[in-house]
CSV table of C-alpha atoms and ligand atoms in Angstrom, one decimal:
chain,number,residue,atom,x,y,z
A,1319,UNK,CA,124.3,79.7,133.1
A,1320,UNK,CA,122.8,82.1,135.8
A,1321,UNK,CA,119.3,81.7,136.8
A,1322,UNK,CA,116.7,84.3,135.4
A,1323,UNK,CA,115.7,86.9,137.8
A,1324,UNK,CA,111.4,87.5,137.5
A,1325,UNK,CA,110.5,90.6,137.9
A,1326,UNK,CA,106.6,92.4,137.3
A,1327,UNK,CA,108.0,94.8,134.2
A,1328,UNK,CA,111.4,95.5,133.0
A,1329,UNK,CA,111.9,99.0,131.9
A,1330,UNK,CA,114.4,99.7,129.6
A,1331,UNK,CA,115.9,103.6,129.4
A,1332,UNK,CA,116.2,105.2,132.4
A,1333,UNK,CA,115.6,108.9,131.5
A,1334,UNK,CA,112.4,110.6,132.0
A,1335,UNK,CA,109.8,108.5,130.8
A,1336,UNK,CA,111.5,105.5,132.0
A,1337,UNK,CA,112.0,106.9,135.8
A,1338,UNK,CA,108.7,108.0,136.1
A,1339,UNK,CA,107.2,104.4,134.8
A,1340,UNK,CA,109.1,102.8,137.2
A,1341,UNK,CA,108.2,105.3,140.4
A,1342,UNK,CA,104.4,105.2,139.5
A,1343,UNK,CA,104.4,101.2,139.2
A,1344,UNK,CA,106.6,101.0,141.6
A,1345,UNK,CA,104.1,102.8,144.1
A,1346,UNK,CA,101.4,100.6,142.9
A,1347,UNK,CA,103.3,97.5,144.2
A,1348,UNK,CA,105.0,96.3,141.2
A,1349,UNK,CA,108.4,95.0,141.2
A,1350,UNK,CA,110.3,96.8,138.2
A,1351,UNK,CA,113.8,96.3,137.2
A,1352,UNK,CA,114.9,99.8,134.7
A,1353,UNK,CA,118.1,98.7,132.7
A,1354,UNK,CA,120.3,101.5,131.1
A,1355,UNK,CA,123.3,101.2,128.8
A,1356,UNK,CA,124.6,104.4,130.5
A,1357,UNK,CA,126.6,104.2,133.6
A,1358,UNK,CA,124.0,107.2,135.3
A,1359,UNK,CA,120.5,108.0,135.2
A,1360,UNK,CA,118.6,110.5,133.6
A,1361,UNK,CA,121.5,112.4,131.1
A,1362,UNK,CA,119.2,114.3,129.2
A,1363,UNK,CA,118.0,115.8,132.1
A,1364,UNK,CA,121.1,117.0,133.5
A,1365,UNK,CA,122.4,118.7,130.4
A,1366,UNK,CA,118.4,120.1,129.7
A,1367,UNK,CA,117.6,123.6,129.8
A,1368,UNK,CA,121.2,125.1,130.9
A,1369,UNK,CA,121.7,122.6,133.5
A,1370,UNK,CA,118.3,123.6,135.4
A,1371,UNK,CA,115.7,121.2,132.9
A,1372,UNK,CA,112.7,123.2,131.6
A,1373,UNK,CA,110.8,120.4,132.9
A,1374,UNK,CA,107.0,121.9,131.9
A,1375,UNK,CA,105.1,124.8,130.1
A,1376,UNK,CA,102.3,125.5,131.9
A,1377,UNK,CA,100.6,126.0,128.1
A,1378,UNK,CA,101.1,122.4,128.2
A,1379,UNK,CA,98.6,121.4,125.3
A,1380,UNK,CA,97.8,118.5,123.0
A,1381,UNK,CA,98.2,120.8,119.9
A,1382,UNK,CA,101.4,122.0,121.1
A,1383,UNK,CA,102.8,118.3,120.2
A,1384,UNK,CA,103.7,117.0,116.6
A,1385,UNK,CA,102.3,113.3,115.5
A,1386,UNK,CA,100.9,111.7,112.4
A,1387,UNK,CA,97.5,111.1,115.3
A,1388,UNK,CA,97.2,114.9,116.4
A,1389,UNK,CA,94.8,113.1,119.1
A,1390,UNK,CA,97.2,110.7,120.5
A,1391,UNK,CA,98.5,112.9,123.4
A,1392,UNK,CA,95.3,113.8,124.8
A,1393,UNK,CA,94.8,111.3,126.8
A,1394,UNK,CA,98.1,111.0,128.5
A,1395,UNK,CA,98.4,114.8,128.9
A,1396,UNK,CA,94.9,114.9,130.9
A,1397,UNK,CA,95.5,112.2,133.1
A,1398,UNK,CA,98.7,113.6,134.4
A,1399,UNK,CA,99.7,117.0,133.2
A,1400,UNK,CA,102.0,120.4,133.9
A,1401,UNK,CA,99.8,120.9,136.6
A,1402,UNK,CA,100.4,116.9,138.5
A,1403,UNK,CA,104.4,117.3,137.6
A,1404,UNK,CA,104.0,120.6,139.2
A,1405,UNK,CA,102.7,119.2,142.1
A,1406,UNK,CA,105.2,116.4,142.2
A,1407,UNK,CA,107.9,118.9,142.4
A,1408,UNK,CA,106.3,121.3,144.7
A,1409,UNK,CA,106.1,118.3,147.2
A,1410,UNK,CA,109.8,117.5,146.7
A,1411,UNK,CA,110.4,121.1,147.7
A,1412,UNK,CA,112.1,122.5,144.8
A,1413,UNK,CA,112.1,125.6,144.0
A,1414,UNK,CA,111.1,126.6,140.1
A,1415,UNK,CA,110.3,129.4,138.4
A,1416,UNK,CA,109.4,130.6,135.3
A,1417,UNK,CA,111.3,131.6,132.3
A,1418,UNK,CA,109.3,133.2,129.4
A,1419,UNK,CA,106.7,131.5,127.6
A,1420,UNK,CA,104.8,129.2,130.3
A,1421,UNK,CA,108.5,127.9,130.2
A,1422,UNK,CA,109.3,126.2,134.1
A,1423,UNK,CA,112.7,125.8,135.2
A,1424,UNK,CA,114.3,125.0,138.7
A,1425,UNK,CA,115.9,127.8,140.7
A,1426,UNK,CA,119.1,125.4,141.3
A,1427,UNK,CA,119.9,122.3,139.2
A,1428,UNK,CA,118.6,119.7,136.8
A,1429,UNK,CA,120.2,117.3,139.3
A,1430,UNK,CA,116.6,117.7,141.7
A,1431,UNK,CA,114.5,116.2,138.7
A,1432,UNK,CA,116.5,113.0,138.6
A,1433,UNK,CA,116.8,113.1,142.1
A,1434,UNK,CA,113.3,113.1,142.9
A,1435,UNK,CA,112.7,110.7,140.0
A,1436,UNK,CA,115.0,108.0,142.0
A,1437,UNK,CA,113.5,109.2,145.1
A,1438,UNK,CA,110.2,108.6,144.0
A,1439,UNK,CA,111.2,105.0,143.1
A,1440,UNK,CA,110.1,102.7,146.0
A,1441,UNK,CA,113.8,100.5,147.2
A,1442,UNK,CA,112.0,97.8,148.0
A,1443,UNK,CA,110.2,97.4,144.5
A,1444,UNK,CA,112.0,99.4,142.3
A,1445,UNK,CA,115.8,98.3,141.3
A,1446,UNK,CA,118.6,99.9,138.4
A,1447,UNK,CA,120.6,98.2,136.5
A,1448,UNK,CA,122.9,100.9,134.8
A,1449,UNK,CA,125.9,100.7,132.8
A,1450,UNK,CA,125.7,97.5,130.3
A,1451,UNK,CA,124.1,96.8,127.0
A,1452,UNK,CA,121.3,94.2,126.2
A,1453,UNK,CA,123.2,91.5,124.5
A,1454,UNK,CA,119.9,89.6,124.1
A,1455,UNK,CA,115.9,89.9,123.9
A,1456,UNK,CA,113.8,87.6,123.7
A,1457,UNK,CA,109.8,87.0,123.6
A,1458,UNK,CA,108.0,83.5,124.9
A,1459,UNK,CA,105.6,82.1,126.4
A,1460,UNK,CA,107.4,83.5,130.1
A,1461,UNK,CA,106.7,87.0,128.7
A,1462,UNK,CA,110.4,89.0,128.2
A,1463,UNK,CA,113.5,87.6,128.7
A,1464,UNK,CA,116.7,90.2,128.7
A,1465,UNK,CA,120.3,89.4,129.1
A,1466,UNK,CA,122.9,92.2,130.3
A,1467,UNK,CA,125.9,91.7,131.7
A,1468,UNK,CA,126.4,88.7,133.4
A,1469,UNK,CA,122.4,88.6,134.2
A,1470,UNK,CA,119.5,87.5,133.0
A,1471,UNK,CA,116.2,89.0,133.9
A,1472,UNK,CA,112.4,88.1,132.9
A,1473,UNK,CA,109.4,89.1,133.1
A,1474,UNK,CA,105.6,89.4,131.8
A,1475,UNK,CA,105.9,93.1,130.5
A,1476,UNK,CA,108.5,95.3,129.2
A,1477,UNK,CA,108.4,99.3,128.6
A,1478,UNK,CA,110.9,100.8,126.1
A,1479,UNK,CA,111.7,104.4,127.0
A,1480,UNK,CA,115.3,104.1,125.3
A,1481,UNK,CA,114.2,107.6,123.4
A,1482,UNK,CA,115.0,108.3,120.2
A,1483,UNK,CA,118.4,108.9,118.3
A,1484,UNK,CA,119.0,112.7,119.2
A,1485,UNK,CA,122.7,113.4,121.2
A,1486,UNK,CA,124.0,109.8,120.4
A,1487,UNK,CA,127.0,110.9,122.7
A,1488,UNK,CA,124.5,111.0,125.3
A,1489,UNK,CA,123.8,107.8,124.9
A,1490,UNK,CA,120.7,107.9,122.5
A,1491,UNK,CA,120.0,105.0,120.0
A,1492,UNK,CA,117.2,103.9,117.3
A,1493,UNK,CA,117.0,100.9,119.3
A,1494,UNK,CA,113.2,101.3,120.4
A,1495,UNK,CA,112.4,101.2,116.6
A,1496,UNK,CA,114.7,98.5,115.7
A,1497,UNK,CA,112.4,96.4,118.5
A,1498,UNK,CA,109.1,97.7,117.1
A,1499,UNK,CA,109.9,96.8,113.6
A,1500,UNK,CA,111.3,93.2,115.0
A,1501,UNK,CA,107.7,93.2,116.8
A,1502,UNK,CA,105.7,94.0,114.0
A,1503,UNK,CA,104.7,97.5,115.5
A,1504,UNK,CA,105.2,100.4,112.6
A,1505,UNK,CA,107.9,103.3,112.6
A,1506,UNK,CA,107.2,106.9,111.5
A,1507,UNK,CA,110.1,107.9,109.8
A,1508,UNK,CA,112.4,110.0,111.9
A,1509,UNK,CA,113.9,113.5,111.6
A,1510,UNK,CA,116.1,115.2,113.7
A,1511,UNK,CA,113.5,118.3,115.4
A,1512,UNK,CA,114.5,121.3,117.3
A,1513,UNK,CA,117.4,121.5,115.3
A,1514,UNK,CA,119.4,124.3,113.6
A,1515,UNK,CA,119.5,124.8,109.7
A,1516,UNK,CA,122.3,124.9,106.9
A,1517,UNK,CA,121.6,128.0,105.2
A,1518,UNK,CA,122.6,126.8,101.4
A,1519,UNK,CA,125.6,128.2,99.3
A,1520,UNK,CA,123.6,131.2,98.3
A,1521,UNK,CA,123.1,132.3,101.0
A,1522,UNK,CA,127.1,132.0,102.5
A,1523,UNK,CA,127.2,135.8,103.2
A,1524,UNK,CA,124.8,135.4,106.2
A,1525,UNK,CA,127.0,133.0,107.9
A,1526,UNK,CA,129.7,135.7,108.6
A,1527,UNK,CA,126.6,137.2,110.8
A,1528,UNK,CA,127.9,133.6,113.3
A,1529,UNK,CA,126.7,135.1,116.9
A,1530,UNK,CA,124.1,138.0,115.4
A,1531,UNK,CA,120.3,137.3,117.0
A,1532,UNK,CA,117.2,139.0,116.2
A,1533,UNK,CA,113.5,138.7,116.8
A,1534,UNK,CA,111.4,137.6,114.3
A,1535,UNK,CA,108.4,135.6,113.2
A,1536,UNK,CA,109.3,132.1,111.1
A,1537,UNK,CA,107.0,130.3,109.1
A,1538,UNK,CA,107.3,127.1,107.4
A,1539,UNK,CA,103.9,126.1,106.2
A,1540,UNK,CA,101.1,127.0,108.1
A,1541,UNK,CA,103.1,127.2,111.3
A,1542,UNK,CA,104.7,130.5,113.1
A,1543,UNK,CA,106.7,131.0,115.8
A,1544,UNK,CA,107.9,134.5,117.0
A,1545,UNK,CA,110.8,134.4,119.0
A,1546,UNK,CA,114.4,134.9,118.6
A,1547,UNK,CA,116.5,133.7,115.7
A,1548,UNK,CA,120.7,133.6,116.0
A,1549,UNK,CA,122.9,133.5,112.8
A,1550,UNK,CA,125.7,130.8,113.5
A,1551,UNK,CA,128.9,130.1,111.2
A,1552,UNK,CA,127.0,127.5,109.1
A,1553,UNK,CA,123.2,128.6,109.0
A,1554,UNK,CA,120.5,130.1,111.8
A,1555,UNK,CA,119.4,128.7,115.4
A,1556,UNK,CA,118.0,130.2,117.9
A,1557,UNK,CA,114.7,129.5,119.5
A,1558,UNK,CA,112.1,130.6,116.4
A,1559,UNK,CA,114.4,128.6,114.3
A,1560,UNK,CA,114.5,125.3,116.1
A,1561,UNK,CA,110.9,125.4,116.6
A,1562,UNK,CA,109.9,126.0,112.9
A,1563,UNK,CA,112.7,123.0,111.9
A,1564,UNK,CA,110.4,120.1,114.0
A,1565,UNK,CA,108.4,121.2,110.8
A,1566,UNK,CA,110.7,121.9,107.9
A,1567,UNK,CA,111.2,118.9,105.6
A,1568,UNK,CA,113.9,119.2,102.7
A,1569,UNK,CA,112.7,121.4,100.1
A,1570,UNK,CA,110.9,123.1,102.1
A,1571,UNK,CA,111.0,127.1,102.6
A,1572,UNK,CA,111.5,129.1,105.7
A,1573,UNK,CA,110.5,132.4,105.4
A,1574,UNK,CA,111.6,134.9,108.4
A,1575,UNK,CA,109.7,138.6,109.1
A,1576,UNK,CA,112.8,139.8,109.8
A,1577,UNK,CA,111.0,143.5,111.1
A,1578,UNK,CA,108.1,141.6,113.2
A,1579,UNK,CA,107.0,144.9,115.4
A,1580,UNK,CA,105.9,146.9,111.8
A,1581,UNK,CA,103.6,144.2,110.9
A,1582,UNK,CA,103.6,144.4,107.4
A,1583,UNK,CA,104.4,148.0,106.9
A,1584,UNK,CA,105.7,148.8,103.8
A,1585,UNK,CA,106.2,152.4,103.6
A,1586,UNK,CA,108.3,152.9,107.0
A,1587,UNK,CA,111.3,154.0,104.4
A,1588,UNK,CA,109.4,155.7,102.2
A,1589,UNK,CA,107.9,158.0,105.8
A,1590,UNK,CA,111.6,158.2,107.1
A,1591,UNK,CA,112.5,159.5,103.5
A,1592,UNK,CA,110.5,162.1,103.9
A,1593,UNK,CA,111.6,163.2,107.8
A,1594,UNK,CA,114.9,162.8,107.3
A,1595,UNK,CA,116.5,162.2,103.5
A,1596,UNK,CA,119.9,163.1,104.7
A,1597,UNK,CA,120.0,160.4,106.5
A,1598,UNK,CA,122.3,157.2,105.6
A,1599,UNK,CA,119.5,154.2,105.3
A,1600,UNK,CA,122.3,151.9,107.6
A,1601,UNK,CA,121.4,153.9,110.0
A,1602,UNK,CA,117.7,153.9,110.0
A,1603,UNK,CA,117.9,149.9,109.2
A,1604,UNK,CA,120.1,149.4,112.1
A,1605,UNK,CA,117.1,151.1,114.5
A,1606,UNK,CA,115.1,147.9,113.5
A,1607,UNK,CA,117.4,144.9,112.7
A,1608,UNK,CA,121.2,144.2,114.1
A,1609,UNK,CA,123.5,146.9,112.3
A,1610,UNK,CA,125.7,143.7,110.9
A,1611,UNK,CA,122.5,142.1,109.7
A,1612,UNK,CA,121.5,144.9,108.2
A,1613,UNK,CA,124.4,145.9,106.3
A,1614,UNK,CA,124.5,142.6,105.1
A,1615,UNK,CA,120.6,143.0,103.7
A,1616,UNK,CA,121.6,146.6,101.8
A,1617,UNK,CA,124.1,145.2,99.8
A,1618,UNK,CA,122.4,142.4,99.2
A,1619,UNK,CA,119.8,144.8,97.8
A,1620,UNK,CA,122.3,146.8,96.5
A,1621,UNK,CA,120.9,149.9,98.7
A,1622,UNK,CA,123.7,152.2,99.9
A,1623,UNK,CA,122.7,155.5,99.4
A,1624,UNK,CA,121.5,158.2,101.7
A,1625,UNK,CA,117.3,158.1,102.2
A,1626,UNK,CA,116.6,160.9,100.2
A,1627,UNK,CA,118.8,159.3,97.1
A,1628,UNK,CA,116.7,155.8,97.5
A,1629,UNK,CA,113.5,155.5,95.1
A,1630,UNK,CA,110.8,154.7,97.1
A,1631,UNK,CA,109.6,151.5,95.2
A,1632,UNK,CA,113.5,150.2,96.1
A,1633,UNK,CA,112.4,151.5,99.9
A,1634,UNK,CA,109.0,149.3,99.6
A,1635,UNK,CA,110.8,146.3,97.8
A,1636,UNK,CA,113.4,146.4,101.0
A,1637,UNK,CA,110.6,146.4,103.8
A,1638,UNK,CA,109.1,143.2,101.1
A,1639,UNK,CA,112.2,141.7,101.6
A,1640,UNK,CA,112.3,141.8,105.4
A,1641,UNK,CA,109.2,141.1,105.7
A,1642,UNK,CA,109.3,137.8,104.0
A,1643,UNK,CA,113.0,136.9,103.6
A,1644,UNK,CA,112.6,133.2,101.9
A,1645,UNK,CA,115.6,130.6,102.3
A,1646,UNK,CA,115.2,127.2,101.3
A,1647,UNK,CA,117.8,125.5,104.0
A,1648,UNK,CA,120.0,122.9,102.8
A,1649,UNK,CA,120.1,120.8,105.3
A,1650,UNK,CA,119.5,120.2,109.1
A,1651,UNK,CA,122.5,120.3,111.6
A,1652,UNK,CA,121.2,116.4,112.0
A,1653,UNK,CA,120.4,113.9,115.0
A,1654,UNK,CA,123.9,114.9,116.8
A,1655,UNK,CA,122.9,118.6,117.1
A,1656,UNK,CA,119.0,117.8,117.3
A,1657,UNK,CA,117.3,118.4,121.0
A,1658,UNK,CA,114.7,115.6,120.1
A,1659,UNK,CA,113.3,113.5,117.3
A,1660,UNK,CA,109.6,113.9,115.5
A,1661,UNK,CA,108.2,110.6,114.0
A,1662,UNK,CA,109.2,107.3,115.7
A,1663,UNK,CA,106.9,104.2,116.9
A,1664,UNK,CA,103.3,105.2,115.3
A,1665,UNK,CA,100.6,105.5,117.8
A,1666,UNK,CA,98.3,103.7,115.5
A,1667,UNK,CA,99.6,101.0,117.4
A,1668,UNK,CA,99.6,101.9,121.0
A,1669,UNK,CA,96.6,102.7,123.2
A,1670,UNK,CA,96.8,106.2,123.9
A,1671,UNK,CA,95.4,105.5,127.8
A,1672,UNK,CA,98.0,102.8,128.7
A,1673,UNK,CA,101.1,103.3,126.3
A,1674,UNK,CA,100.7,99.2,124.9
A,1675,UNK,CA,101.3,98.1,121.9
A,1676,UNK,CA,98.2,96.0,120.2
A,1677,UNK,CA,100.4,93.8,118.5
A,1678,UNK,CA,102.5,92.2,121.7
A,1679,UNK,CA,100.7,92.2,125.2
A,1680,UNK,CA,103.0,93.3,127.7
A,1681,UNK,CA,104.9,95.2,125.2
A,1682,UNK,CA,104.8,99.0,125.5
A,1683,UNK,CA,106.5,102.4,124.3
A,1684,UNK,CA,107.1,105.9,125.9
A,1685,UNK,CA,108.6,109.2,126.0
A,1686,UNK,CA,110.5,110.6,122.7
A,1687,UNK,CA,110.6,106.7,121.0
A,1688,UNK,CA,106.6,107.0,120.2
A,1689,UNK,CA,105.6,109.6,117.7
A,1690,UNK,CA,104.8,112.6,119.6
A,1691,UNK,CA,107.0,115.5,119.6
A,1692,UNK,CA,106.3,118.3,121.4
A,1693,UNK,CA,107.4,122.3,121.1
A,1694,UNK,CA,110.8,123.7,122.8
A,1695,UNK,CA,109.8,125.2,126.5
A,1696,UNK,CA,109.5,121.6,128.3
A,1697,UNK,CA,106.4,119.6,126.5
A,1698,UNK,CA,109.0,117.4,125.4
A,1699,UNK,CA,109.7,116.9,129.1
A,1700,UNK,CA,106.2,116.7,130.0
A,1701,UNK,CA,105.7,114.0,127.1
A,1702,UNK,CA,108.0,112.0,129.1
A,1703,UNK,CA,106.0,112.3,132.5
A,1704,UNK,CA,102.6,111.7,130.9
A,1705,UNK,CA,103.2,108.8,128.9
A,1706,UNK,CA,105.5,107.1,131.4
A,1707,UNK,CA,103.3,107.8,134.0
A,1708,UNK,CA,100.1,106.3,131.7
A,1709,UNK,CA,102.5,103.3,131.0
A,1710,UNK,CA,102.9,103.0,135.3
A,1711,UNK,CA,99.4,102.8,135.9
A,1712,UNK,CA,98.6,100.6,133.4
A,1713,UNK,CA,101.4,97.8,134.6
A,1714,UNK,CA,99.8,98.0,138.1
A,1715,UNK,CA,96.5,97.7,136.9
A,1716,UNK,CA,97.3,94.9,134.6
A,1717,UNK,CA,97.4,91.2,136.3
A,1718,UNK,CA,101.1,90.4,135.0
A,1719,UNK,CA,101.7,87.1,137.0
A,1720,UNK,CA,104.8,88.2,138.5
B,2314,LIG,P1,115.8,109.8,127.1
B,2314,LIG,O1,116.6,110.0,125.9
B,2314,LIG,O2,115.8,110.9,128.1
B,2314,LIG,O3,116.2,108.5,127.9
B,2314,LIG,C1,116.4,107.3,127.2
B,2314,LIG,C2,117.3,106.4,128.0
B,2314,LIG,O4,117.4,105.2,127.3
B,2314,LIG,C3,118.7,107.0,128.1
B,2314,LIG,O5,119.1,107.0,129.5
B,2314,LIG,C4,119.6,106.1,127.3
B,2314,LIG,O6,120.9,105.9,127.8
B,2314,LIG,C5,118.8,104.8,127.3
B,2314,LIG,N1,119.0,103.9,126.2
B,2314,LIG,C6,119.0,104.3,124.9
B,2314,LIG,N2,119.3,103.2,124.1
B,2314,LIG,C7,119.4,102.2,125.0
B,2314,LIG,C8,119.7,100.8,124.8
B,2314,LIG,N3,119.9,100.3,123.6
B,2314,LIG,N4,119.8,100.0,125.9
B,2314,LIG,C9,119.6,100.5,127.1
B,2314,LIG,N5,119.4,101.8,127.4
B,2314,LIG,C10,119.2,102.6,126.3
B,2314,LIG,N6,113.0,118.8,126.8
B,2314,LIG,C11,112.3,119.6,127.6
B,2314,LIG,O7,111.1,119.4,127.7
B,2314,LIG,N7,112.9,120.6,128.2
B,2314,LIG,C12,114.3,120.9,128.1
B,2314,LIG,O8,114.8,121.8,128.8
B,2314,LIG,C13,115.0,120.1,127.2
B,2314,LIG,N8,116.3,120.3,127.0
B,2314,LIG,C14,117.1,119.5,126.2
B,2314,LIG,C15,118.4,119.7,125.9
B,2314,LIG,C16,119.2,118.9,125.1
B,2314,LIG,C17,120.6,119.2,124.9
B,2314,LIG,C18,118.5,117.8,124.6
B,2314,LIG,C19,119.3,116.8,123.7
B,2314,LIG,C20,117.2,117.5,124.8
B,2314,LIG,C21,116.4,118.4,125.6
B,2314,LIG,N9,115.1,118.2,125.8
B,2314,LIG,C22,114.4,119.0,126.6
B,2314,LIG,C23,114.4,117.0,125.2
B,2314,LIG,C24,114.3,115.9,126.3
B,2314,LIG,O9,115.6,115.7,126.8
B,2314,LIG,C25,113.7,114.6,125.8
B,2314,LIG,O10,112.5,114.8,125.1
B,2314,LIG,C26,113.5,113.6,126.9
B,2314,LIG,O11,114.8,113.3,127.5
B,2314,LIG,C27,113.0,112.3,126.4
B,2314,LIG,O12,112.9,111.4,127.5
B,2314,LIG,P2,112.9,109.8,127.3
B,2314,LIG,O13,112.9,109.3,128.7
B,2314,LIG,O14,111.9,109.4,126.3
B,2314,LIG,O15,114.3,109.5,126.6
């Protein structure tokens, strides 16, 4: 049998939150092996945002982020924020911009990110092991002991930032809540988030609308988001929609203003009656929604005739309808299609300031496999810099032994 390797903290995921763990301890001396099932680093970046990462929003806030602790980011968040990440990249000259929305992406390629990640990883402190699965992990008096490969490696602290199940093609597993539960540290059940829907089986005529997008404002609950939404062949997507399903559970309605700029005005039809009752209602829908969308509404509603043959209380009930059209989706398009997860290891066990678990020194959780979800437009990114970085600090300030 091979000898164990020591090393100060083994991190295991090497995608955001991992890499930046590993650069920031790194930095502060520590020696920090990051072991990866995937042969590269950092996949989720590379496919993110296009292929250029929206890696921040500069609205970066804590109640931009969904947990069962709304108070658990905070911390994380203030210590290193859009605003440090921003700096980070600034000082590994690449260029950014932004999108829409406080939204930041790079001018070139997502490749930078994980480039400057690795760069920012001392050589001499900081080491990968990429490409083979943890056959074996193990908890004793030495602290953590991990077997890969032909190697085994130990040491007195070990970071999971293995993410959670969204993309398993990518590479994603439940594995950081398998190792909670086996630790004794609680799960918040998770849900595929930033996902599209499944409109149900009454609602099948919409899906012939696949590639139709529109503004509007969603609402599931309390929460709205006004953006764009985009019919696809098996339910809706699109920005608005993937936003609101982080918050839709099943059973749940989503209700879409499908005409956001007349904010709440019911008597538009009734007014363009009266201008112009010659004219086919289609036509005068189609100045407000998609023409395809909107043919599919009329006969829906069973409207067809000219203006000036409509009733008005049928003109009022159609402007009701698109104000507040109410599907109850049948389903999520599930973890494969989801951009990120919302529940996962529950912060009522971690420290918000350093990322550690209360019930295992030495044992801590970051990025997407703790319970903090954040909006689409790069907090899920940021998320991943804050609490690996929090997790980084607090291995250098902590007297491992190693
Ligand atoms: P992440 O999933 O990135 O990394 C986990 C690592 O652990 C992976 O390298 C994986 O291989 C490894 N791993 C998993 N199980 C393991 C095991 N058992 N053993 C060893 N290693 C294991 N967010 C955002 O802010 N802006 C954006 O533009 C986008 N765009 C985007 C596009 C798409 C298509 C997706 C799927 C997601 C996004 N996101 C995003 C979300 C973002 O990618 C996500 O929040 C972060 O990658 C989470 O970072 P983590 O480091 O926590 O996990």
């Amino acid at each position: 049998m091979t000898e164990a390797e020591s090393f100060d903290a083994i991190v295991l995921g090497a995608g955001g939150a991992g890499l930046m763990c590993a650069g920031v301890a790194g930095q502060l001396g520590r020696r920090v092996l990051v072991v990866d099932h995937n042969d590269a680093p950092g996949r989720k970046i590379l496919i993110s945002g296009g292929g250029r990462c929206n890696f921040t929003n500069l609205e970066t806030r804590p109640d931009r982020f969904l947990s069962a602790n709304r108070h658990f980011a905070k911390s994380a968040l203030g210590r290193f924020g859009a605003a440090h990440f921003i700096a980070m990249v600034d000082r590994h000259r690449i260029a950014w911009h932004e999108k829409t929305l406080g939204q930041l992406f790079c001018d070139g390629s997502a490749r930078q990110i994980v480039k400057m990640l690795l760069d920012e990883c001392p050589p001499d402190r900081v080491s990968l092991a990429l490409g083979e699965p943890v056959t074996e992990l193990e908890h004793g008096v030495s602290g953590f002991r991990l077997r890969f490969g032909a190697r085994q490696v130990t040491a007195p602290a070990l970071v999971v930032a293995t993410g959670g199940p969204s993309i398993p093609k990518l590479g994603a597993s439940g594995f950081a809540y398998d190792l909670a539960r086996r630790f004794g540290v609680p799960v918040i059940a998770p849900h595929p988030a930033l996902v599209p829907l499944w409109l149900p089986e009454s609602d099948a005529d919409f899906r012939g609308l696949s590639g139709v997008a529109t503004d509007v404002v969603a609402r599931v609950g309390k929460v709205a988001f006004r953006e764009a939404a985009l019919f696809t062949h098996r339910g809706l997507s699109g920005p608005a929609i993937l936003q609101v399903s982080s918050y839709w559970r099943p059973g749940d309605e989503v209700t879409l203003d499908l005409i956001p700029d007349l904010a709440g005005d019911e008597d538009i039809w009734v007014r363009a009656k009266a201008a112009a009752p010659k004219r086919a209602l289609a036509a005068e829908l189609g100045q407000h929604v998609p023409a395809r969308l909107a043919e599919v509404l009329l006969h829906r509603l069973g409207l067809a005739a000219p203006l000036g043959e409509c009733r008005d209380r049928d003109l009022r009930r159609l402007a009701q309808a698109l104000h507040g059209w109410r599907f109850a989706p049948a389903d999520t398009a599930g973890f494969e299609k989801a951009e990120v997860t919302v529940g996962g290891v529950d912060t009522a066990a971690l420290s918000s300031k350093t990322m550690a678990t209360n019930a295992l020194p030495g044992l801590y959780f970051v990025g997407e496999a703790v319970d903090v979800t954040g909006w689409l437009g790069g907090y899920n990114f940021q998320w991943a810099w804050s609490s690996g970085w929090a997790a980084g600090q607090a291995l250098a300030a902590t007297a491992t032994g190693g």
